[in-house]
Short mmCIF file of C-alpha atoms in Angstrom, two decimals:
data_model
loop_
_atom_site.label_atom_id
_atom_site.label_comp_id
_atom_site.label_asym_id
_atom_site.label_seq_id
_atom_site.Cartn_x
_atom_site.Cartn_y
_atom_site.Cartn_z
CA UNK A 1 237.92 89.69 0.57
CA UNK A 2 237.83 87.71 -2.69
CA UNK A 3 234.95 85.59 -1.32
CA UNK A 4 232.87 88.68 -0.58
CA UNK A 5 233.58 90.09 -4.04
CA UNK A 6 232.48 86.84 -5.72
CA UNK A 7 229.31 86.63 -3.61
CA UNK A 8 228.50 90.23 -4.49
CA UNK A 9 228.82 89.43 -8.21
CA UNK A 10 226.68 86.32 -7.91
CA UNK A 11 223.95 88.28 -6.16
CA UNK A 12 223.83 91.03 -8.77
CA UNK A 13 224.83 89.37 -12.04
CA UNK A 14 226.33 86.33 -13.71
CA UNK A 15 228.07 85.71 -17.01
CA UNK A 16 224.94 86.38 -19.06
CA UNK A 17 222.53 88.48 -16.97
CA UNK A 18 222.29 91.51 -14.73
CA UNK A 19 219.58 90.58 -12.25
CA UNK A 20 216.47 92.72 -11.99
CA UNK A 21 216.45 91.99 -8.27
CA UNK A 22 219.52 91.14 -6.21
CA UNK A 23 219.58 87.44 -5.36
CA UNK A 24 219.73 86.20 -1.79
CA UNK A 25 222.40 83.50 -1.66
CA UNK A 26 221.54 81.09 1.17
CA UNK A 27 220.67 77.45 1.80
CA UNK A 28 216.98 78.08 1.17
CA UNK A 29 217.60 79.67 -2.25
CA UNK A 30 220.00 76.84 -3.16
CA UNK A 31 217.37 74.20 -2.29
CA UNK A 32 214.77 76.12 -4.26
CA UNK A 33 217.09 76.20 -7.27
CA UNK A 34 217.60 72.40 -7.11
CA UNK A 35 213.82 71.97 -6.91
CA UNK A 36 213.40 74.15 -10.02
CA UNK A 37 215.96 72.02 -11.90
CA UNK A 38 213.98 68.84 -11.24
CA UNK A 39 210.70 70.58 -12.01
CA UNK A 40 212.14 71.84 -15.32
CA UNK A 41 213.08 68.27 -16.23
CA UNK A 42 209.49 67.16 -15.56
CA UNK A 43 208.03 69.91 -17.74
CA UNK A 44 210.40 69.13 -20.62
CA UNK A 45 209.28 65.47 -20.58
CA UNK A 46 205.63 66.52 -20.33
CA UNK A 47 205.92 68.85 -23.32
CA UNK A 48 207.44 66.14 -25.50
CA UNK A 49 204.88 63.49 -24.50
CA UNK A 50 201.71 65.58 -24.73
CA UNK A 51 200.90 67.75 -27.73
CA UNK A 52 198.01 70.14 -28.36
CA UNK A 53 195.70 70.07 -31.36
CA UNK A 54 196.79 72.50 -34.08
CA UNK A 55 194.36 74.35 -36.33
CA UNK A 56 195.06 76.94 -39.08
CA UNK A 57 194.89 80.57 -37.98
CA UNK A 58 194.70 83.95 -39.70
CA UNK A 59 198.03 85.32 -38.42
CA UNK A 60 201.34 83.73 -37.54
CA UNK A 61 202.48 86.26 -34.92
CA UNK A 62 200.54 89.08 -33.26
CA UNK A 63 201.13 91.32 -30.28
CA UNK A 64 198.88 92.76 -27.62
CA UNK A 65 199.82 96.13 -26.12
CA UNK A 66 198.14 98.65 -23.87
CA UNK A 67 199.04 102.32 -24.33
CA UNK A 68 198.35 105.73 -22.84
CA UNK A 69 199.32 108.95 -24.64
CA UNK A 70 201.95 107.34 -26.87
CA UNK A 71 201.04 109.10 -30.14
CA UNK A 72 204.60 110.37 -30.89
CA UNK A 73 205.95 106.81 -30.71
CA UNK A 74 203.15 104.70 -32.20
CA UNK A 75 204.09 104.92 -35.86
CA UNK A 76 207.76 103.90 -35.55
CA UNK A 77 206.85 101.15 -33.07
CA UNK A 78 204.24 99.64 -35.42
CA UNK A 79 206.40 99.95 -38.53
CA UNK A 80 209.48 98.42 -36.92
CA UNK A 81 207.70 95.51 -35.25
CA UNK A 82 205.71 94.84 -38.42
CA UNK A 83 208.98 94.88 -40.36
CA UNK A 84 210.43 92.09 -38.19
CA UNK A 85 207.36 89.91 -38.73
CA UNK A 86 204.47 90.94 -36.47
CA UNK A 87 201.37 90.31 -38.61
CA UNK A 88 198.80 92.07 -36.45
CA UNK A 89 198.53 94.43 -33.47
CA UNK A 90 195.78 94.30 -30.85
CA UNK A 91 196.09 97.73 -29.24
CA UNK A 92 194.24 98.70 -26.08
CA UNK A 93 193.79 102.43 -25.52
CA UNK A 94 193.90 103.34 -21.84
CA UNK A 95 192.30 106.81 -21.60
CA UNK A 96 194.65 108.57 -24.03
CA UNK A 97 193.89 112.24 -24.77
CA UNK A 98 196.52 112.87 -27.47
CA UNK A 99 196.12 112.41 -31.26
CA UNK A 100 196.70 108.62 -31.20
CA UNK A 101 193.68 107.98 -33.43
CA UNK A 102 195.10 110.14 -36.22
CA UNK A 103 198.23 107.96 -36.19
CA UNK A 104 196.35 104.66 -36.01
CA UNK A 105 193.60 105.27 -38.59
CA UNK A 106 195.67 104.21 -41.65
CA UNK A 107 196.74 100.99 -39.88
CA UNK A 108 193.18 100.22 -38.77
CA UNK A 109 191.93 100.80 -42.32
CA UNK A 110 194.67 98.55 -43.69
CA UNK A 111 193.66 95.79 -41.23
CA UNK A 112 197.00 95.79 -39.43
CA UNK A 113 195.63 97.15 -36.14
CA UNK A 114 192.61 96.19 -34.03
CA UNK A 115 191.87 99.06 -31.64
CA UNK A 116 190.08 98.36 -28.35
CA UNK A 117 189.00 101.01 -25.85
CA UNK A 118 190.15 100.02 -22.35
CA UNK A 119 189.12 102.73 -19.85
CA UNK A 120 190.09 100.76 -16.72
CA UNK A 121 193.04 102.13 -14.78
CA UNK A 122 195.84 99.82 -13.55
CA UNK A 123 194.24 96.83 -15.29
CA UNK A 124 197.07 95.76 -17.59
CA UNK A 125 196.92 92.02 -16.81
CA UNK A 126 193.13 92.08 -17.23
CA UNK A 127 193.65 93.71 -20.63
CA UNK A 128 195.95 90.87 -21.69
CA UNK A 129 193.45 88.24 -20.50
CA UNK A 130 190.72 90.01 -22.46
CA UNK A 131 192.89 89.85 -25.59
CA UNK A 132 193.59 86.14 -25.07
CA UNK A 133 189.90 85.36 -24.65
CA UNK A 134 188.78 87.43 -27.65
CA UNK A 135 191.59 87.09 -30.19
CA UNK A 136 193.80 84.05 -29.52
CA UNK A 137 191.81 82.04 -32.09
CA UNK A 138 193.09 84.43 -34.78
CA UNK A 139 196.85 84.00 -34.33
CA UNK A 140 199.36 81.18 -33.77
CA UNK A 141 201.52 83.27 -31.43
CA UNK A 142 200.43 86.16 -29.24
CA UNK A 143 203.07 88.35 -27.60
CA UNK A 144 202.70 90.93 -24.84
CA UNK A 145 204.95 93.95 -25.18
CA UNK A 146 204.91 97.68 -24.44
CA UNK A 147 205.34 100.73 -26.64
CA UNK A 148 208.97 101.17 -25.57
CA UNK A 149 209.90 97.62 -26.66
CA UNK A 150 211.20 96.67 -30.10
CA UNK A 151 211.71 93.02 -31.02
CA UNK A 152 215.07 92.36 -32.68
CA UNK A 153 215.64 88.89 -34.19
CA UNK A 154 219.37 88.29 -34.59
CA UNK A 155 219.80 84.66 -35.70
CA UNK A 156 216.97 85.17 -38.20
CA UNK A 157 215.43 88.22 -39.85
CA UNK A 158 211.85 87.52 -38.77
CA UNK A 159 210.31 86.60 -35.47
CA UNK A 160 208.19 83.81 -36.96
CA UNK A 161 211.26 82.16 -38.44
CA UNK A 162 212.59 82.09 -34.89
CA UNK A 163 209.38 81.00 -33.15
CA UNK A 164 208.23 78.27 -35.53
CA UNK A 165 210.85 75.80 -34.29
CA UNK A 166 209.08 75.98 -30.89
CA UNK A 167 205.60 75.65 -32.36
CA UNK A 168 204.94 71.92 -31.94
CA UNK A 169 206.34 71.33 -28.46
CA UNK A 170 206.49 74.61 -26.52
CA UNK A 171 203.64 76.58 -24.95
CA UNK A 172 205.35 79.98 -24.59
CA UNK A 173 208.75 81.55 -25.28
CA UNK A 174 210.42 84.28 -23.22
CA UNK A 175 212.57 86.85 -25.03
CA UNK A 176 214.93 88.83 -22.79
CA UNK A 177 215.35 92.58 -22.49
CA UNK A 178 218.38 94.50 -23.67
CA UNK A 179 218.01 97.68 -21.60
CA UNK A 180 218.91 100.99 -23.27
CA UNK A 181 219.48 104.33 -21.57
CA UNK A 182 219.65 107.94 -22.76
CA UNK A 183 222.81 107.65 -24.87
CA UNK A 184 223.74 110.94 -23.20
CA UNK A 185 220.71 112.83 -24.55
CA UNK A 186 219.15 115.33 -22.18
CA UNK A 187 216.31 116.00 -24.63
CA UNK A 188 215.29 115.05 -28.16
CA UNK A 189 212.99 116.81 -30.60
CA UNK A 190 212.73 114.23 -33.38
CA UNK A 191 214.39 111.15 -34.81
CA UNK A 192 213.93 107.41 -34.65
CA UNK A 193 214.11 105.71 -31.28
CA UNK A 194 216.05 102.72 -32.65
CA UNK A 195 218.64 105.05 -34.22
CA UNK A 196 218.98 107.63 -31.47
CA UNK A 197 219.60 105.21 -28.58
CA UNK A 198 222.44 102.71 -28.84
CA UNK A 199 224.08 102.75 -25.37
CA UNK A 200 222.86 99.88 -23.21
CA UNK A 201 223.66 97.47 -20.40
CA UNK A 202 226.61 95.22 -21.18
CA UNK A 203 224.53 92.11 -20.35
CA UNK A 204 220.89 91.13 -20.69
CA UNK A 205 218.32 91.75 -17.99
CA UNK A 206 217.07 88.47 -16.52
CA UNK A 207 213.46 89.43 -17.24
CA UNK A 208 211.76 89.86 -20.58
CA UNK A 209 208.44 89.36 -22.37
CA UNK A 210 206.62 86.24 -23.53
CA UNK A 211 205.03 84.97 -26.74
CA UNK A 212 202.17 82.55 -26.14
CA UNK A 213 201.61 79.55 -28.44
CA UNK A 214 197.81 79.67 -28.74
CA UNK A 215 197.56 75.97 -29.66
CA UNK A 216 197.79 75.52 -25.89
CA UNK A 217 194.96 76.66 -23.62
CA UNK A 218 195.12 79.36 -20.96
CA UNK A 219 193.75 79.16 -17.43
CA UNK A 220 192.49 82.63 -16.51
CA UNK A 221 192.05 81.48 -12.90
CA UNK A 222 195.66 80.36 -12.53
CA UNK A 223 197.87 81.87 -9.86
CA UNK A 224 200.43 82.57 -12.60
CA UNK A 225 198.16 85.00 -14.50
CA UNK A 226 199.30 87.95 -12.35
CA UNK A 227 202.62 88.28 -14.21
CA UNK A 228 201.78 86.73 -17.56
CA UNK A 229 203.67 89.21 -19.76
CA UNK A 230 206.98 88.38 -18.03
CA UNK A 231 206.31 84.68 -17.41
CA UNK A 232 203.45 83.19 -19.39
CA UNK A 233 202.11 79.88 -18.08
CA UNK A 234 199.90 78.16 -20.64
CA UNK A 235 197.86 75.04 -19.94
CA UNK A 236 197.54 71.50 -21.30
CA UNK A 237 195.73 68.51 -19.75
CA UNK A 238 194.72 70.93 -16.94
CA UNK A 239 198.40 71.37 -16.01
CA UNK A 240 199.95 74.84 -16.02
CA UNK A 241 203.17 74.93 -18.03
CA UNK A 242 205.95 77.55 -17.68
CA UNK A 243 207.61 79.21 -20.67
CA UNK A 244 210.95 78.30 -22.18
CA UNK A 245 213.45 80.98 -23.04
CA UNK A 246 215.11 81.71 -26.38
CA UNK A 247 217.62 78.93 -25.66
CA UNK A 248 214.81 76.43 -24.97
CA UNK A 249 215.45 76.26 -21.22
CA UNK A 250 212.45 76.10 -18.90
CA UNK A 251 211.97 79.42 -17.06
CA UNK A 252 210.60 78.82 -13.60
CA UNK A 253 211.00 80.95 -10.49
CA UNK A 254 214.06 83.15 -10.95
CA UNK A 255 215.94 80.44 -12.88
CA UNK A 256 217.17 81.80 -16.23
CA UNK A 257 219.72 79.76 -18.13
CA UNK A 258 221.63 80.93 -21.22
CA UNK A 259 224.01 79.06 -23.52
CA UNK A 260 225.80 81.97 -25.20
CA UNK A 261 226.50 85.64 -24.54
CA UNK A 262 225.19 86.44 -28.03
CA UNK A 263 221.45 85.81 -27.74
CA UNK A 264 219.55 84.77 -30.91
CA UNK A 265 216.77 87.31 -30.34
CA UNK A 266 216.20 90.18 -27.94
CA UNK A 267 213.73 92.89 -27.02
CA UNK A 268 215.30 96.32 -27.15
CA UNK A 269 213.74 98.02 -24.15
CA UNK A 270 214.11 101.78 -24.54
CA UNK A 271 213.38 102.24 -20.89
CA UNK A 272 214.20 105.95 -20.55
CA UNK A 273 214.81 107.44 -24.00
CA UNK A 274 216.16 110.94 -23.24
CA UNK A 275 216.17 112.37 -19.71
CA UNK A 276 213.29 114.76 -20.48
CA UNK A 277 211.25 112.00 -22.14
CA UNK A 278 211.72 109.87 -19.04
CA UNK A 279 210.33 112.68 -16.87
CA UNK A 280 207.39 113.16 -19.25
CA UNK A 281 206.66 109.43 -19.18
CA UNK A 282 206.45 109.47 -15.39
CA UNK A 283 204.13 112.50 -15.33
CA UNK A 284 201.53 111.11 -17.76
CA UNK A 285 200.52 108.19 -15.53
CA UNK A 286 200.97 104.46 -15.84
CA UNK A 287 198.84 101.57 -17.11
CA UNK A 288 200.15 99.22 -14.40
CA UNK A 289 201.30 101.20 -11.33
CA UNK A 290 198.94 103.41 -9.34
CA UNK A 291 202.00 105.28 -8.07
CA UNK A 292 204.76 105.12 -10.67
CA UNK A 293 207.99 104.12 -8.86
CA UNK A 294 210.25 105.33 -11.68
CA UNK A 295 211.80 108.31 -9.94
CA UNK A 296 215.20 110.01 -10.28
CA UNK A 297 216.96 107.38 -8.17
CA UNK A 298 215.44 104.58 -10.26
CA UNK A 299 216.57 106.39 -13.42
CA UNK A 300 220.21 106.59 -12.38
CA UNK A 301 220.26 103.00 -11.08
CA UNK A 302 219.57 101.95 -14.67
CA UNK A 303 221.50 104.69 -16.47
CA UNK A 304 224.77 103.94 -14.68
CA UNK A 305 224.71 100.36 -15.99
CA UNK A 306 224.73 101.60 -19.62
CA UNK A 307 228.36 100.97 -20.58
CA UNK A 308 228.02 99.10 -23.92
CA UNK A 309 226.62 99.78 -27.37
CA UNK A 310 224.26 97.65 -29.44
CA UNK A 311 223.58 98.21 -33.14
CA UNK A 312 221.57 95.03 -33.74
CA UNK A 313 218.44 96.99 -34.73
CA UNK A 314 220.39 98.85 -37.42
CA UNK A 315 220.08 96.02 -39.95
CA UNK A 316 216.42 97.05 -40.27
CA UNK A 317 217.07 100.80 -40.29
CA UNK A 318 217.14 101.54 -44.04
CA UNK A 319 213.97 99.50 -44.61
CA UNK A 320 212.33 101.33 -41.71
CA UNK A 321 213.32 104.76 -43.01
CA UNK A 322 212.05 103.91 -46.50
CA UNK A 323 208.71 102.77 -45.08
CA UNK A 324 208.38 105.93 -43.00
CA UNK A 325 209.33 108.13 -45.96
CA UNK A 326 206.95 106.37 -48.36
CA UNK A 327 204.06 106.89 -45.95
CA UNK A 328 204.99 110.56 -45.51
CA UNK A 329 204.89 111.01 -49.28
CA UNK A 330 201.55 109.21 -49.58
CA UNK A 331 200.04 111.35 -46.81
CA UNK A 332 201.14 114.52 -48.65
CA UNK A 333 199.19 113.39 -51.70
#
């Protein structure tokens, strides 16, 4: 029936998002949603009334990332995200045994990368908390992303130009995923990730990654710390505060509100890359999951949703290629 078709759509997607998890439409979920609306109103008032103390910091925007055997991807990932305005990278090495250090040495020498050895398995959230405690005094904004995620500002050309309008009254900002598949590639020997993969979901995923405004404090004992990269709760006046999204709507529970289909900023999540790269990624272990759930079924559940194309990263492509080429030439000399 038409009713069943509509309910099916509501459970799996809406106008702006494909849901990471199918929603259960019932009286309980409706009441919870109404509760979140009122709670969001409270937090908005709180954020306008109470302000943190701001002090100058070394960097405007930095990211924290944990990696394991990502040497083939490190260089492009650093160059691209630096190009869009990331000033510094706090990189945590989780028992890599490839030639990652050879790739990172020039960036460490330049002062762009701080490398931390993190030999603890399945301790990704603890890694992020360690970075907050050690390095949040150095940067105004601290983001938490992975090596398969590329930040793409669309309404601006730099991430700080986007984030600074949130700086005085918001504790954290969530940027949503645009999920990319294989673009029909079974395997791939070389090439840039942001150029090779353009086929993606036709809507945004309703989860993403957060950038923390370090003028606010962080409660490492908070219940919310267990998922801080997807939903960062900062703290002010001993009250935990949820993030807003890129449209300045409070993100609490599974409530994600958008104003337009064309988002002002996104994170290109190259979830699979080619089919062979996806298989290799699963076999090398995971920094979060003890048993990686990303099997063949999981792959095709995501791949079959890739029915659109997105070229938004291409505005940076010539600059990226020139940077990569210049560094190749310098290394040859």
